[in-house]
């Protein structure tokens, strides 16, 4: 479904105006970083799955 370094779009945009996030850590919790301002958010995988809108770009392998 989604992997490390994928760019994703969440249901709500970040206050900086950007809605592109990069997945920077995966596990029981998922850490994402805003591509606009660099803000990092960590949330449980269930919450991330609920807030995810779509995958914008898959990471290159």
Coordinates of N, CA and C in Angstrom, one line a residue:
X1 N 0.8 -1.2 0.0 CA 0.0 0.0 0.0 C 0.9 1.3 0.0
X2 N 1.5 1.6 1.1 CA 2.5 2.7 1.1 C 3.7 2.2 1.8
X3 N 4.8 2.9 1.4 CA 6.2 2.5 1.9 C 6.9 3.7 2.3
X4 N 8.1 3.4 2.9 CA 9.0 4.5 3.3 C 9.4 5.4 2.2
X5 N 9.4 6.7 2.4 CA 9.7 7.8 1.5 C 8.7 8.1 0.4
X6 N 7.5 7.4 0.5 CA 6.4 7.8 -0.4 C 5.9 9.2 -0.1
X7 N 5.4 9.9 -1.1 CA 4.7 11.2 -0.9 C 3.2 10.9 -0.9
X8 N 2.6 11.4 0.2 CA 1.2 11.2 0.4 C 0.4 12.5 0.6
X9 N -0.9 12.4 0.4 CA -1.8 13.5 0.7 C -2.7 13.1 1.8
X10 N -2.8 14.0 2.8 CA -3.7 13.7 3.9 C -5.1 14.4 3.7
X11 N -6.1 14.1 4.4 CA -7.4 14.7 4.3 C -7.4 16.2 4.6
X12 N -6.7 16.6 5.6 CA -6.6 18.0 5.9 C -5.2 18.6 5.6
X13 N -5.2 19.7 4.9 CA -3.9 20.3 4.6 C -3.2 20.9 5.9
X14 N -1.9 21.0 5.8 CA -1.1 21.5 6.9 C -1.3 23.0 6.9
X15 N -1.2 23.7 8.1 CA -1.5 25.1 8.2 C -0.5 25.9 7.3
X16 N 0.6 25.4 6.9 CA 1.5 26.2 6.0 C 1.0 26.3 4.6
X17 N -0.1 25.5 4.3 CA -0.7 25.5 3.0 C -0.4 24.4 2.1
X18 N 0.6 23.5 2.5 CA 1.0 22.4 1.7 C 0.2 21.1 2.1
X19 N -0.1 20.3 1.2 CA -0.7 19.0 1.6 C 0.1 17.8 1.0
X20 N 1.4 18.0 1.0 CA 2.3 16.9 0.5 C 3.1 16.5 1.7
X21 N 3.1 15.2 2.1 CA 3.9 14.7 3.2 C 4.7 13.6 2.7
X22 N 5.9 13.4 3.3 CA 6.8 12.3 3.0 C 6.9 11.4 4.2
X23 N 6.7 10.1 4.0 CA 6.8 9.1 5.1 C 8.3 8.9 5.4
X24 N 8.7 9.3 6.6 CA 10.1 9.1 7.0 C 10.4 8.0 8.0
X25 N 9.3 7.5 8.6 CA 9.5 6.3 9.5 C 8.3 5.5 9.5
X26 N 8.5 4.2 9.5 CA 7.3 3.3 9.6 C 7.5 2.2 10.7
X27 N 6.5 1.8 11.3 CA 6.5 0.8 12.3 C 5.1 0.8 12.9
X28 N 5.0 0.6 14.2 CA 3.7 0.7 14.9 C 3.1 2.1 14.7
X29 N 4.1 3.1 14.8 CA 3.8 4.5 14.5 C 4.4 4.9 13.2
X30 N 3.8 5.9 12.6 CA 4.3 6.4 11.3 C 4.6 7.9 11.5
X31 N 5.8 8.3 11.0 CA 6.3 9.6 11.1 C 6.3 10.2 9.7
X32 N 5.6 11.4 9.5 CA 5.6 12.0 8.3 C 6.1 13.4 8.4
X33 N 6.7 13.9 7.3 CA 7.3 15.3 7.3 C 6.7 16.1 6.2
X34 N 6.3 17.3 6.5 CA 5.7 18.2 5.6 C 6.7 18.7 4.5
X35 N 6.4 18.6 3.3 CA 7.4 19.0 2.2 C 7.5 20.5 2.1
X36 N 6.5 21.2 2.6 CA 6.5 22.7 2.5 C 7.4 23.3 3.6
X37 N 7.1 23.0 4.9 CA 7.9 23.7 6.0 C 8.8 22.8 6.7
X38 N 8.7 21.5 6.5 CA 9.6 20.5 7.2 C 9.1 20.1 8.6
X39 N 7.9 20.4 8.9 CA 7.3 20.0 10.2 C 7.1 18.5 10.2
X40 N 7.5 17.9 11.4 CA 7.4 16.4 11.5 C 6.2 16.1 12.4
X41 N 5.4 15.1 12.0 CA 4.3 14.6 12.8 C 4.4 13.1 12.9
X42 N 4.2 12.6 14.2 CA 4.2 11.2 14.4 C 2.8 10.7 14.9
X43 N 2.3 9.7 14.3 CA 0.9 9.2 14.7 C 0.8 7.7 14.6
X44 N -0.1 7.1 15.3 CA -0.3 5.7 15.2 C -0.7 5.3 13.8
X45 N -0.4 4.0 13.4 CA -0.7 3.6 12.1 C -2.2 3.6 11.8
X46 N -3.1 3.3 12.8 CA -4.5 3.3 12.6 C -5.0 4.7 12.3
X47 N -4.5 5.7 13.0 CA -4.8 7.1 12.8 C -4.4 7.6 11.4
X48 N -3.1 7.2 11.0 CA -2.6 7.5 9.7 C -3.5 6.9 8.6
X49 N -3.9 5.7 8.7 CA -4.7 5.0 7.7 C -6.0 5.8 7.6
X50 N -6.6 6.3 8.7 CA -7.8 7.0 8.7 C -7.7 8.4 8.0
X51 N -6.6 9.0 8.2 CA -6.4 10.4 7.7 C -5.8 10.5 6.3
X52 N -5.3 9.3 5.8 CA -4.7 9.3 4.5 C -5.7 9.5 3.4
X53 N -5.5 10.3 2.4 CA -6.4 10.6 1.3 C -5.9 9.8 0.1
X54 N -4.7 10.0 -0.3 CA -4.1 9.2 -1.4 C -2.6 9.2 -1.4
X55 N -2.0 8.3 -2.2 CA -0.6 8.3 -2.4 C -0.3 9.1 -3.7
X56 N 0.6 10.1 -3.5 CA 0.9 11.0 -4.7 C 2.0 10.4 -5.5
X57 N 3.1 10.0 -4.9 CA 4.2 9.4 -5.6 C 4.8 8.3 -4.8
X58 N 5.1 7.2 -5.5 CA 5.8 6.1 -4.9 C 7.3 6.4 -4.8
X59 N 8.0 5.9 -3.8 CA 9.4 6.1 -3.7 C 10.2 5.3 -4.7
X60 N 11.3 5.8 -5.2 CA 12.1 5.1 -6.1 C 12.9 4.0 -5.3
X61 N 13.0 2.9 -5.9 CA 13.7 1.8 -5.2 C 15.2 1.7 -5.5

